[in-house]
Coordinates of C-alpha atoms in Angstrom, one line a residue:
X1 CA 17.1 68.4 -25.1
X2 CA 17.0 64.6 -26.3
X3 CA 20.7 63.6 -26.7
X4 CA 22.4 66.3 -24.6
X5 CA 24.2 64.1 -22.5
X6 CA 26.0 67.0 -20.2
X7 CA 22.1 67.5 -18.9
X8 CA 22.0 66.6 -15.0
X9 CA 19.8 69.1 -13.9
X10 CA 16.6 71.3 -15.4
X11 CA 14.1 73.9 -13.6
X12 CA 10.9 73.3 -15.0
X13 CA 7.9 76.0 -15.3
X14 CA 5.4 76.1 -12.6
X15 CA 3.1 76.7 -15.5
X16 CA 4.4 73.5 -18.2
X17 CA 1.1 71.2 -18.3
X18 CA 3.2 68.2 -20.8
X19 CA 6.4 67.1 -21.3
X20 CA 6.8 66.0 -24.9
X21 CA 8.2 62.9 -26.9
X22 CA 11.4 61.7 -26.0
X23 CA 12.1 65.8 -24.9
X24 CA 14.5 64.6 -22.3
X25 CA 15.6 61.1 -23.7
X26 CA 19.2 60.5 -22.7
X27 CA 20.0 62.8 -21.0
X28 CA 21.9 62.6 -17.6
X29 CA 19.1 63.6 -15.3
X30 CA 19.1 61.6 -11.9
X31 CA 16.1 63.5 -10.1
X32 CA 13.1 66.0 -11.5
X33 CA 10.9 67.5 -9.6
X34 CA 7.5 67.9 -11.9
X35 CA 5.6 71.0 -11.3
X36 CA 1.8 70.6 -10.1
X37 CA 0.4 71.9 -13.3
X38 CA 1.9 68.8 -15.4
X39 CA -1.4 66.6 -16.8
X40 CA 0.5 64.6 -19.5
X41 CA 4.2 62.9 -19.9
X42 CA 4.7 61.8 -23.7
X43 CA 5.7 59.2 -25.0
X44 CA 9.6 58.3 -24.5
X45 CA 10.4 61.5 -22.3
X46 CA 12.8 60.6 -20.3
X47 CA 13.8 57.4 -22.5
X48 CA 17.6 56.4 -22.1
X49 CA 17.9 58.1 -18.6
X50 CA 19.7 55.3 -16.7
X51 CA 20.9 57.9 -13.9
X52 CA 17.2 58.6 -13.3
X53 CA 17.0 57.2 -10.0
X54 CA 13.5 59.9 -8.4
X55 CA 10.8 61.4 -10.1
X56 CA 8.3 63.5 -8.3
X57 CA 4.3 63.3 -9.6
X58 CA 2.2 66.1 -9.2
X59 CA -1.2 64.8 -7.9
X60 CA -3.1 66.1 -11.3
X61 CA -1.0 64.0 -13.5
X62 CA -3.7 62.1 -15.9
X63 CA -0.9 60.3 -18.9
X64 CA 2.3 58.6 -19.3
X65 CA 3.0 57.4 -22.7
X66 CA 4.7 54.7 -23.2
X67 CA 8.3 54.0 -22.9
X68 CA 8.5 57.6 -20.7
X69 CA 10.9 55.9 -19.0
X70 CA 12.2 53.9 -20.1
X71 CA 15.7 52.2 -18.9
X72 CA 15.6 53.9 -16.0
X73 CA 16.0 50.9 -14.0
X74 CA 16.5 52.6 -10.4
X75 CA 13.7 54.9 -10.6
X76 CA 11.7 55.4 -8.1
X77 CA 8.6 57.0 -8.3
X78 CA 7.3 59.2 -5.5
X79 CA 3.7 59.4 -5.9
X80 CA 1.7 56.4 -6.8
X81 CA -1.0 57.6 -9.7
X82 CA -4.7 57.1 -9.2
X83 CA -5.6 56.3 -13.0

């Protein structure tokens, strides 16, 4: 979906463990709701998504690559990550 700038909204899978390199990278998303079962956020995911203003972590969360996100200079991140 990188580059799909009409994108302002996705449903993810309650069973999606990783969200993949730059999958979502401008794009027009301005909230996501991750689903429990994510572990991993690649590299440059949501790269370029300067609408991205809340994002919320599931607990099992163990990776963010660098540059997830990125230029999202409003975000806000619900959960803080124990690392």
């Amino acid at each position: 979906f990188a580059d799909c700038y009409q994108l302002e909204f996705v449903q993810f899978p309650e069973k999606l463990v990783s969200i993949g390199k730059y999958a979502f990278a401008n794009t027009r998303l301005s909230h996501i709701k991750l689903p429990e079962s994510i572990t991993k956020i690649e590299e440059g995911a949501f790269y370029g998504c300067s609408g991205l203003t809340e994002i919320d972590l599931p607990e099992g969360l163990k990776t963010i690559g660098e540059y997830a996100f990125e230029t999202s200079e409003e975000l806000f991140l619900q959960k803080v990550l124990k690392m």
